[in-house]
């Protein structure tokens, strides 16, 4: 299949003030569009003008949520270099997400190369101010006009781009987290390991209720015993307890984060002990009572590393360290962002430079 190019007549104005980009509301001039049906297989791929989709109101995705997505970024490094961070991992995860939702497989290499073409064409949209980036959102949906519960036979796979602002315009600030002990996000065997849009729909209510209580993030506990730590709304979570870095093991209900994997690798390379294991909220409470809960942080593409100041669990408040940001959290943030923006050497082969 060849990648076509469909030119748009007029280009949009690019944002002038890169300090006011925010997240996810501004989109570039073009998008990547791929189409598949069961008779022709993948039959269309083009870089097209960004625009509305036309779907039947009966389209399967609108009724039964057969949708998966990804989130990655292109970074503007020194000298105008354009860098992507482990993008092949996002392709792999999207393929696994699609398989879990009974969606037809796609050619990950073709998709990734087409994303490279799209980002190159839109390179002038990649902001340069510190901490900014171009967010890349691949989305895959089943679109048959058929109101019956079945896997789709017709699909759209598209990729849109959005210049995004710095996550920490005022510097890294610890967040307070609400430990959710009423709603659950997923259970083992469910879809928690995937980036299915439905996972996020079912987490909105907990997020809203936590917001009303003054928290920006929810920490999910396991869906059966509501005891073991899973992850935060859009981040994996790490604890530093008595010198050891601990993160919940990938046991079939949490998202295998690319940032999570990178942090584990970097921390181990720096000689720190890292365990992936089941860890309960009671153990966290106990560690704090013993004065051993040194650092807590979330990890994800959006925030990179997000220090946690407090965990509020029922009527208990678990204060982390001295409530400020820990040294390991800072080091990991500096190292990962250093690699992503090409400020420090990448010893892992994680960055891909677009030329
Ligand atoms: C539920 C959830 N957990 C964890 C993450 C972190 O994953 P990554 O580091 O690949 O961005 C994300 C964000 O993608 C997420 O949505």
mmCIF file of C-alpha atoms and ligand atoms in Angstrom:
data_model
loop_
_atom_site.group_PDB
_atom_site.id
_atom_site.type_symbol
_atom_site.label_atom_id
_atom_site.label_comp_id
_atom_site.label_asym_id
_atom_site.label_seq_id
_atom_site.Cartn_x
_atom_site.Cartn_y
_atom_site.Cartn_z
ATOM 1 C CA UNK A 1 0.000 0.000 0.000
ATOM 2 C CA UNK A 2 1.352 3.439 -0.910
ATOM 3 C CA UNK A 3 1.010 6.452 1.323
ATOM 4 C CA UNK A 4 -0.839 9.135 -0.645
ATOM 5 C CA UNK A 5 -0.792 12.829 0.038
ATOM 6 C CA UNK A 6 -3.861 15.028 -0.277
ATOM 7 C CA UNK A 7 -2.994 18.702 -0.124
ATOM 8 C CA UNK A 8 -5.156 21.229 1.653
ATOM 9 C CA UNK A 9 -5.880 24.592 0.103
ATOM 10 C CA UNK A 10 -5.067 26.830 3.035
ATOM 11 C CA UNK A 11 -2.967 26.213 6.095
ATOM 12 C CA UNK A 12 -4.042 27.196 9.590
ATOM 13 C CA UNK A 13 -2.295 29.832 11.667
ATOM 14 C CA UNK A 14 0.140 28.261 14.095
ATOM 15 C CA UNK A 15 -0.097 29.191 17.779
ATOM 16 C CA UNK A 16 2.019 32.265 18.473
ATOM 17 C CA UNK A 17 2.456 31.948 22.210
ATOM 18 C CA UNK A 18 3.987 28.589 23.111
ATOM 19 C CA UNK A 19 3.420 29.223 26.802
ATOM 20 C CA UNK A 20 -0.357 29.008 26.245
ATOM 21 C CA UNK A 21 -0.628 25.766 24.319
ATOM 22 C CA UNK A 22 -2.325 23.717 27.036
ATOM 23 C CA UNK A 23 -3.109 20.132 26.129
ATOM 24 C CA UNK A 24 -5.046 18.572 23.277
ATOM 25 C CA UNK A 25 -7.161 21.386 21.854
ATOM 26 C CA UNK A 26 -5.069 22.559 18.913
ATOM 27 C CA UNK A 27 -4.576 20.266 15.914
ATOM 28 C CA UNK A 28 -2.227 20.540 12.978
ATOM 29 C CA UNK A 29 -3.087 20.866 9.279
ATOM 30 C CA UNK A 30 -2.876 17.206 8.361
ATOM 31 C CA UNK A 31 -3.730 13.773 9.717
ATOM 32 C CA UNK A 32 -2.843 10.254 8.696
ATOM 33 C CA UNK A 33 -5.821 8.171 7.588
ATOM 34 C CA UNK A 34 -5.813 4.416 6.947
ATOM 35 C CA UNK A 35 -8.809 2.271 5.997
ATOM 36 C CA UNK A 36 -9.505 -1.430 6.077
ATOM 37 C CA UNK A 37 -12.366 -3.776 5.350
ATOM 38 C CA UNK A 38 -12.510 -7.528 5.348
ATOM 39 C CA UNK A 39 -12.789 -7.866 1.572
ATOM 40 C CA UNK A 40 -9.949 -5.555 0.566
ATOM 41 C CA UNK A 41 -7.760 -5.690 3.666
ATOM 42 C CA UNK A 42 -5.904 -2.407 4.250
ATOM 43 C CA UNK A 43 -6.767 -0.524 1.076
ATOM 44 C CA UNK A 44 -6.134 3.159 1.772
ATOM 45 C CA UNK A 45 -3.434 5.204 3.454
ATOM 46 C CA UNK A 46 -3.034 8.940 3.059
ATOM 47 C CA UNK A 47 -1.831 12.078 4.712
ATOM 48 C CA UNK A 48 -4.994 14.143 4.413
ATOM 49 C CA UNK A 49 -6.180 17.551 5.582
ATOM 50 C CA UNK A 50 -7.249 17.362 9.258
ATOM 51 C CA UNK A 51 -11.028 17.349 9.223
ATOM 52 C CA UNK A 52 -14.236 15.839 10.557
ATOM 53 C CA UNK A 53 -15.025 12.167 10.017
ATOM 54 C CA UNK A 54 -18.227 11.049 8.399
ATOM 55 C CA UNK A 55 -19.640 7.964 10.123
ATOM 56 C CA UNK A 56 -23.000 6.240 10.173
ATOM 57 C CA UNK A 57 -24.880 6.861 13.424
ATOM 58 C CA UNK A 58 -24.970 3.068 13.569
ATOM 59 C CA UNK A 59 -21.142 2.825 13.442
ATOM 60 C CA UNK A 60 -20.080 0.040 15.801
ATOM 61 C CA UNK A 61 -17.593 2.130 17.761
ATOM 62 C CA UNK A 62 -20.352 4.513 18.821
ATOM 63 C CA UNK A 63 -22.344 1.680 20.378
ATOM 64 C CA UNK A 64 -19.895 -0.913 21.606
ATOM 65 C CA UNK A 65 -16.689 1.100 22.051
ATOM 66 C CA UNK A 66 -14.447 -0.901 19.747
ATOM 67 C CA UNK A 67 -11.692 1.715 19.992
ATOM 68 C CA UNK A 68 -8.061 1.766 21.059
ATOM 69 C CA UNK A 69 -5.524 4.558 20.970
ATOM 70 C CA UNK A 70 -1.952 5.533 21.775
ATOM 71 C CA UNK A 71 -0.148 8.602 23.023
ATOM 72 C CA UNK A 72 3.432 9.559 22.210
ATOM 73 C CA UNK A 73 5.350 12.715 21.461
ATOM 74 C CA UNK A 74 7.787 14.330 19.067
ATOM 75 C CA UNK A 75 10.304 16.556 20.842
ATOM 76 C CA UNK A 76 12.216 19.539 19.465
ATOM 77 C CA UNK A 77 15.824 19.100 20.497
ATOM 78 C CA UNK A 78 18.785 21.434 20.199
ATOM 79 C CA UNK A 79 19.655 22.634 16.688
ATOM 80 C CA UNK A 80 16.048 21.978 15.606
ATOM 81 C CA UNK A 81 16.446 18.177 15.793
ATOM 82 C CA UNK A 82 13.196 16.208 15.937
ATOM 83 C CA UNK A 83 13.209 13.245 18.293
ATOM 84 C CA UNK A 84 10.694 10.530 19.101
ATOM 85 C CA UNK A 85 10.958 8.407 22.230
ATOM 86 C CA UNK A 86 10.610 4.617 21.847
ATOM 87 C CA UNK A 87 7.756 5.007 19.325
ATOM 88 C CA UNK A 88 7.947 1.323 18.339
ATOM 89 C CA UNK A 89 6.808 0.468 21.884
ATOM 90 C CA UNK A 90 3.608 2.420 21.311
ATOM 91 C CA UNK A 91 3.040 0.538 18.060
ATOM 92 C CA UNK A 92 3.499 -2.789 19.844
ATOM 93 C CA UNK A 93 1.145 -1.795 22.626
ATOM 94 C CA UNK A 94 -1.453 -0.596 20.127
ATOM 95 C CA UNK A 95 -1.264 -3.938 18.321
ATOM 96 C CA UNK A 96 -1.868 -5.752 21.632
ATOM 97 C CA UNK A 97 -4.718 -3.394 22.514
ATOM 98 C CA UNK A 98 -6.319 -4.018 19.102
ATOM 99 C CA UNK A 99 -6.013 -7.785 19.468
ATOM 100 C CA UNK A 100 -7.658 -7.648 22.920
ATOM 101 C CA UNK A 101 -10.604 -5.772 21.414
ATOM 102 C CA UNK A 102 -10.933 -8.248 18.518
ATOM 103 C CA UNK A 103 -9.789 -5.675 15.980
ATOM 104 C CA UNK A 104 -7.984 -6.661 12.826
ATOM 105 C CA UNK A 105 -4.176 -6.479 12.912
ATOM 106 C CA UNK A 106 -2.311 -3.681 11.145
ATOM 107 C CA UNK A 107 1.207 -3.359 9.809
ATOM 108 C CA UNK A 108 3.034 -1.650 12.699
ATOM 109 C CA UNK A 109 6.088 -0.784 10.584
ATOM 110 C CA UNK A 110 3.949 0.813 7.903
ATOM 111 C CA UNK A 111 2.028 2.739 10.543
ATOM 112 C CA UNK A 112 5.189 3.961 12.257
ATOM 113 C CA UNK A 113 6.824 4.999 8.981
ATOM 114 C CA UNK A 114 3.641 6.846 8.011
ATOM 115 C CA UNK A 115 3.677 8.621 11.382
ATOM 116 C CA UNK A 116 7.272 9.676 10.664
ATOM 117 C CA UNK A 117 6.126 11.083 7.297
ATOM 118 C CA UNK A 118 3.245 12.933 8.922
ATOM 119 C CA UNK A 119 5.428 14.454 11.651
ATOM 120 C CA UNK A 120 8.059 15.493 9.102
ATOM 121 C CA UNK A 121 5.404 17.228 7.033
ATOM 122 C CA UNK A 122 4.092 18.966 10.146
ATOM 123 C CA UNK A 123 7.476 19.717 11.690
ATOM 124 C CA UNK A 124 6.828 23.454 11.830
ATOM 125 C CA UNK A 125 4.084 22.706 14.350
ATOM 126 C CA UNK A 126 6.545 21.193 16.854
ATOM 127 C CA UNK A 127 6.952 23.838 19.527
ATOM 128 C CA UNK A 128 10.407 24.724 20.816
ATOM 129 C CA UNK A 129 9.737 26.316 24.229
ATOM 130 C CA UNK A 130 11.056 24.270 27.187
ATOM 131 C CA UNK A 131 8.851 21.314 28.085
ATOM 132 C CA UNK A 132 6.614 21.614 25.009
ATOM 133 C CA UNK A 133 6.171 18.900 22.380
ATOM 134 C CA UNK A 134 3.979 17.633 19.574
ATOM 135 C CA UNK A 135 1.553 15.041 20.918
ATOM 136 C CA UNK A 136 0.850 12.167 18.539
ATOM 137 C CA UNK A 137 -2.493 10.408 18.914
ATOM 138 C CA UNK A 138 -3.051 7.238 16.874
ATOM 139 C CA UNK A 139 -6.680 6.052 17.098
ATOM 140 C CA UNK A 140 -8.213 2.858 15.767
ATOM 141 C CA UNK A 141 -11.990 2.348 15.452
ATOM 142 C CA UNK A 142 -14.461 -0.206 14.091
ATOM 143 C CA UNK A 143 -17.028 1.585 11.945
ATOM 144 C CA UNK A 144 -19.460 -0.893 10.339
ATOM 145 C CA UNK A 145 -22.964 0.574 10.168
ATOM 146 C CA UNK A 146 -24.404 -2.324 12.135
ATOM 147 C CA UNK A 147 -26.133 -2.286 15.496
ATOM 148 C CA UNK A 148 -25.286 -5.794 16.578
ATOM 149 C CA UNK A 149 -22.617 -6.867 19.046
ATOM 150 C CA UNK A 150 -19.855 -8.174 16.809
ATOM 151 C CA UNK A 151 -16.286 -7.354 15.883
ATOM 152 C CA UNK A 152 -16.134 -4.801 13.093
ATOM 153 C CA UNK A 153 -15.320 -5.652 9.503
ATOM 154 C CA UNK A 154 -14.596 -2.048 8.534
ATOM 155 C CA UNK A 155 -11.993 0.086 10.259
ATOM 156 C CA UNK A 156 -10.388 3.506 10.325
ATOM 157 C CA UNK A 157 -6.951 3.974 11.807
ATOM 158 C CA UNK A 158 -5.990 7.621 11.964
ATOM 159 C CA UNK A 159 -3.341 9.748 13.607
ATOM 160 C CA UNK A 160 -3.772 13.347 14.675
ATOM 161 C CA UNK A 161 -1.144 15.742 16.009
ATOM 162 C CA UNK A 162 -1.448 18.398 18.679
ATOM 163 C CA UNK A 163 1.205 20.861 19.867
ATOM 164 C CA UNK A 164 1.151 20.708 23.669
ATOM 165 C CA UNK A 165 2.448 22.970 26.388
ATOM 166 C CA UNK A 166 4.803 22.229 29.236
ATOM 167 C CA UNK A 167 3.180 19.972 31.823
ATOM 168 C CA UNK A 168 4.961 21.862 34.597
ATOM 169 C CA UNK A 169 4.971 25.528 33.624
ATOM 170 C CA UNK A 170 5.871 26.449 37.219
ATOM 171 C CA UNK A 171 8.315 23.581 37.801
ATOM 172 C CA UNK A 172 7.668 20.134 39.245
ATOM 173 C CA UNK A 173 5.109 20.371 42.015
ATOM 174 C CA UNK A 174 4.013 17.424 44.175
ATOM 175 C CA UNK A 175 0.364 16.447 43.702
ATOM 176 C CA UNK A 176 -2.042 15.028 46.255
ATOM 177 C CA UNK A 177 -3.701 11.800 45.264
ATOM 178 C CA UNK A 178 -7.055 10.332 46.246
ATOM 179 C CA UNK A 179 -6.934 6.578 46.844
ATOM 180 C CA UNK A 180 -10.127 5.240 45.274
ATOM 181 C CA UNK A 181 -11.816 2.642 47.457
ATOM 182 C CA UNK A 182 -15.282 2.589 45.946
ATOM 183 C CA UNK A 183 -15.006 2.327 42.159
ATOM 184 C CA UNK A 184 -12.621 -0.010 40.345
ATOM 185 C CA UNK A 185 -10.992 0.464 36.948
ATOM 186 C CA UNK A 186 -10.432 -3.087 35.843
ATOM 187 C CA UNK A 187 -9.669 -6.607 36.993
ATOM 188 C CA UNK A 188 -7.179 -9.176 35.771
ATOM 189 C CA UNK A 189 -8.424 -10.593 32.502
ATOM 190 C CA UNK A 190 -10.186 -7.312 31.683
ATOM 191 C CA UNK A 191 -8.853 -4.560 29.437
ATOM 192 C CA UNK A 192 -6.638 -2.693 31.917
ATOM 193 C CA UNK A 193 -3.490 -3.673 30.040
ATOM 194 C CA UNK A 194 -4.769 -1.941 26.898
ATOM 195 C CA UNK A 195 -5.342 1.628 25.843
ATOM 196 C CA UNK A 196 -9.019 1.067 25.142
ATOM 197 C CA UNK A 197 -10.979 4.313 25.287
ATOM 198 C CA UNK A 198 -13.614 2.502 27.352
ATOM 199 C CA UNK A 199 -11.146 2.191 30.256
ATOM 200 C CA UNK A 200 -11.067 5.962 30.474
ATOM 201 C CA UNK A 201 -14.849 6.408 30.202
ATOM 202 C CA UNK A 202 -15.401 4.173 33.224
ATOM 203 C CA UNK A 203 -12.828 6.086 35.257
ATOM 204 C CA UNK A 204 -14.370 9.530 34.736
ATOM 205 C CA UNK A 205 -16.846 9.399 37.609
ATOM 206 C CA UNK A 206 -14.166 8.545 40.175
ATOM 207 C CA UNK A 207 -12.049 11.374 38.741
ATOM 208 C CA UNK A 208 -14.914 13.872 39.006
ATOM 209 C CA UNK A 209 -15.702 12.903 42.586
ATOM 210 C CA UNK A 210 -12.023 13.172 43.508
ATOM 211 C CA UNK A 211 -11.893 16.605 41.844
ATOM 212 C CA UNK A 212 -14.802 17.781 43.946
ATOM 213 C CA UNK A 213 -12.783 16.789 46.999
ATOM 214 C CA UNK A 214 -9.835 18.808 45.683
ATOM 215 C CA UNK A 215 -7.673 16.058 44.142
ATOM 216 C CA UNK A 216 -6.377 16.063 40.613
ATOM 217 C CA UNK A 217 -5.615 12.333 40.444
ATOM 218 C CA UNK A 218 -7.038 9.024 41.561
ATOM 219 C CA UNK A 219 -4.961 6.033 42.635
ATOM 220 C CA UNK A 220 -6.676 2.784 41.693
ATOM 221 C CA UNK A 221 -6.552 -0.268 43.899
ATOM 222 C CA UNK A 222 -7.022 -3.802 42.590
ATOM 223 C CA UNK A 223 -10.539 -4.604 41.479
ATOM 224 C CA UNK A 224 -11.084 -7.616 43.738
ATOM 225 C CA UNK A 225 -9.709 -6.888 47.210
ATOM 226 C CA UNK A 226 -9.284 -3.112 46.847
ATOM 227 C CA UNK A 227 -5.992 -3.519 48.645
ATOM 228 C CA UNK A 228 -3.181 -3.768 46.128
ATOM 229 C CA UNK A 229 -1.900 -0.705 44.313
ATOM 230 C CA UNK A 230 -2.529 -0.581 40.566
ATOM 231 C CA UNK A 231 -1.892 2.785 38.904
ATOM 232 C CA UNK A 232 -2.965 6.423 38.712
ATOM 233 C CA UNK A 233 -5.477 7.798 36.136
ATOM 234 C CA UNK A 234 -2.963 8.116 33.320
ATOM 235 C CA UNK A 235 0.267 7.159 35.042
ATOM 236 C CA UNK A 236 1.997 4.174 36.555
ATOM 237 C CA UNK A 237 3.186 4.607 40.118
ATOM 238 C CA UNK A 238 6.463 4.145 41.967
ATOM 239 C CA UNK A 239 7.331 4.157 45.676
ATOM 240 C CA UNK A 240 10.742 4.552 47.238
ATOM 241 C CA UNK A 241 10.679 2.729 50.551
ATOM 242 C CA UNK A 242 13.785 2.405 52.676
ATOM 243 C CA UNK A 243 16.059 2.869 49.665
ATOM 244 C CA UNK A 244 14.195 0.426 47.394
ATOM 245 C CA UNK A 245 12.155 1.514 44.397
ATOM 246 C CA UNK A 246 8.941 -0.477 44.111
ATOM 247 C CA UNK A 247 6.301 -0.455 41.395
ATOM 248 C CA UNK A 248 3.294 -2.734 41.003
ATOM 249 C CA UNK A 249 4.095 -5.757 38.837
ATOM 250 C CA UNK A 250 2.394 -6.058 35.447
ATOM 251 C CA UNK A 251 -0.065 -8.734 36.478
ATOM 252 C CA UNK A 252 -2.677 -8.309 33.816
ATOM 253 C CA UNK A 253 -4.661 -5.301 34.950
ATOM 254 C CA UNK A 254 -2.437 -2.220 34.644
ATOM 255 C CA UNK A 255 -1.090 -0.469 31.579
ATOM 256 C CA UNK A 256 2.511 -1.395 30.750
ATOM 257 C CA UNK A 257 3.782 2.177 30.507
ATOM 258 C CA UNK A 258 6.688 3.039 28.240
ATOM 259 C CA UNK A 259 7.853 5.584 30.820
ATOM 260 C CA UNK A 260 7.522 2.954 33.575
ATOM 261 C CA UNK A 261 9.768 0.581 31.671
ATOM 262 C CA UNK A 262 12.292 3.364 30.993
ATOM 263 C CA UNK A 263 12.402 4.361 34.666
ATOM 264 C CA UNK A 264 13.032 0.801 35.795
ATOM 265 C CA UNK A 265 15.926 0.526 33.356
ATOM 266 C CA UNK A 266 17.489 3.868 34.278
ATOM 267 C CA UNK A 267 17.147 3.330 38.035
ATOM 268 C CA UNK A 268 18.728 -0.135 37.809
ATOM 269 C CA UNK A 269 21.557 1.233 35.666
ATOM 270 C CA UNK A 270 22.210 3.849 38.341
ATOM 271 C CA UNK A 271 22.630 1.006 40.823
ATOM 272 C CA UNK A 272 19.302 1.369 42.605
ATOM 273 C CA UNK A 273 17.343 -1.700 43.663
ATOM 274 C CA UNK A 274 14.016 -1.849 41.785
ATOM 275 C CA UNK A 275 11.275 -4.396 42.489
ATOM 276 C CA UNK A 276 8.185 -5.047 40.428
ATOM 277 C CA UNK A 277 5.802 -6.689 42.848
ATOM 278 C CA UNK A 278 2.368 -6.713 44.404
ATOM 279 C CA UNK A 279 2.250 -3.996 47.025
ATOM 280 C CA UNK A 280 -0.706 -3.126 49.215
ATOM 281 C CA UNK A 281 -1.907 0.222 50.464
ATOM 282 C CA UNK A 282 -1.448 -1.168 53.991
ATOM 283 C CA UNK A 283 2.269 -1.635 53.311
ATOM 284 C CA UNK A 284 2.469 1.983 52.154
ATOM 285 C CA UNK A 285 0.717 3.113 55.321
ATOM 286 C CA UNK A 286 3.077 1.034 57.425
ATOM 287 C CA UNK A 287 6.153 2.346 55.601
ATOM 288 C CA UNK A 288 5.032 5.867 56.327
ATOM 289 C CA UNK A 289 4.384 5.083 59.987
ATOM 290 C CA UNK A 290 7.938 3.680 60.192
ATOM 291 C CA UNK A 291 9.379 6.773 58.507
ATOM 292 C CA UNK A 292 10.464 4.716 55.467
ATOM 293 C CA UNK A 293 8.177 6.127 52.762
ATOM 294 C CA UNK A 294 10.778 8.323 51.113
ATOM 295 C CA UNK A 295 9.360 9.156 47.677
ATOM 296 C CA UNK A 296 6.283 8.496 45.542
ATOM 297 C CA UNK A 297 5.873 9.482 41.911
ATOM 298 C CA UNK A 298 3.723 8.730 38.898
ATOM 299 C CA UNK A 299 5.133 8.086 35.432
ATOM 300 C CA UNK A 300 3.644 8.638 31.991
ATOM 301 C CA UNK A 301 4.165 10.270 28.618
ATOM 302 C CA UNK A 302 2.251 13.419 29.569
ATOM 303 C CA UNK A 303 3.830 14.219 32.945
ATOM 304 C CA UNK A 304 7.034 12.147 32.520
ATOM 305 C CA UNK A 305 7.512 11.910 36.280
ATOM 306 C CA UNK A 306 5.040 13.460 38.694
ATOM 307 C CA UNK A 307 5.982 13.729 42.386
ATOM 308 C CA UNK A 308 3.283 12.804 44.889
ATOM 309 C CA UNK A 309 3.098 14.758 48.148
ATOM 310 C CA UNK A 310 0.223 12.970 49.885
ATOM 311 C CA UNK A 311 -2.049 9.984 49.478
ATOM 312 C CA UNK A 312 -5.491 10.292 51.015
ATOM 313 C CA UNK A 313 -7.121 6.945 51.708
ATOM 314 C CA UNK A 314 -10.464 7.033 53.498
ATOM 315 C CA UNK A 315 -9.891 9.067 56.638
ATOM 316 C CA UNK A 316 -6.139 8.536 56.532
ATOM 317 C CA UNK A 317 -3.565 10.888 55.059
ATOM 318 C CA UNK A 318 -0.259 9.348 54.084
ATOM 319 C CA UNK A 319 2.317 12.126 53.756
ATOM 320 C CA UNK A 320 5.301 11.228 51.567
ATOM 321 C CA UNK A 321 8.764 12.113 52.883
ATOM 322 C CA UNK A 322 8.639 15.765 53.845
ATOM 323 C CA UNK A 323 5.839 16.450 51.322
ATOM 324 C CA UNK A 324 8.296 17.896 48.769
ATOM 325 C CA UNK A 325 9.937 16.295 45.767
ATOM 326 C CA UNK A 326 12.503 13.569 46.337
ATOM 327 C CA UNK A 327 15.990 13.395 44.858
ATOM 328 C CA UNK A 328 15.405 10.184 42.914
ATOM 329 C CA UNK A 329 12.215 11.612 41.415
ATOM 330 C CA UNK A 330 14.172 14.664 40.260
ATOM 331 C CA UNK A 331 17.047 12.586 38.882
ATOM 332 C CA UNK A 332 14.678 10.355 36.903
ATOM 333 C CA UNK A 333 12.794 13.344 35.534
ATOM 334 C CA UNK A 334 16.034 15.022 34.464
ATOM 335 C CA UNK A 335 17.422 11.850 32.897
ATOM 336 C CA UNK A 336 14.328 10.909 30.898
ATOM 337 C CA UNK A 337 13.590 14.425 29.681
ATOM 338 C CA UNK A 338 17.316 14.831 28.932
ATOM 339 C CA UNK A 339 17.184 11.779 26.654
ATOM 340 C CA UNK A 340 13.839 12.763 25.108
ATOM 341 C CA UNK A 341 15.027 16.246 24.151
ATOM 342 C CA UNK A 342 18.501 15.042 23.188
ATOM 343 C CA UNK A 343 20.221 17.072 25.935
ATOM 344 C CA UNK A 344 22.027 14.018 27.223
ATOM 345 C CA UNK A 345 23.366 11.014 25.393
ATOM 346 C CA UNK A 346 20.919 8.146 24.885
ATOM 347 C CA UNK A 347 22.787 4.972 25.830
ATOM 348 C CA UNK A 348 19.703 2.818 25.224
ATOM 349 C CA UNK A 349 18.825 3.478 21.583
ATOM 350 C CA UNK A 350 15.444 4.829 22.717
ATOM 351 C CA UNK A 351 15.389 7.976 20.641
ATOM 352 C CA UNK A 352 14.623 8.110 16.944
ATOM 353 C CA UNK A 353 15.681 11.211 15.086
ATOM 354 C CA UNK A 354 13.513 12.247 12.155
ATOM 355 C CA UNK A 355 15.589 13.437 9.244
HETATM 356 C C1 LIG B 1 -3.857 4.260 32.489
HETATM 357 C C2 LIG B 1 -2.473 4.663 32.146
HETATM 358 N N1 LIG B 1 -1.451 4.167 32.864
HETATM 359 C C3 LIG B 1 -0.175 4.485 32.585
HETATM 360 C C4 LIG B 1 0.147 5.357 31.545
HETATM 361 C C5 LIG B 1 1.581 5.676 31.257
HETATM 362 O O1 LIG B 1 1.981 5.045 30.068
HETATM 363 P P1 LIG B 1 3.160 5.660 29.173
HETATM 364 O O2 LIG B 1 4.336 5.769 30.051
HETATM 365 O O3 LIG B 1 3.341 4.660 28.077
HETATM 366 O O4 LIG B 1 2.664 6.966 28.681
HETATM 367 C C6 LIG B 1 -0.889 5.915 30.789
HETATM 368 C C7 LIG B 1 -0.587 6.839 29.682
HETATM 369 O O5 LIG B 1 -0.440 6.432 28.578
HETATM 370 C C8 LIG B 1 -2.222 5.554 31.080
HETATM 371 O O6 LIG B 1 -3.237 6.062 30.368
#
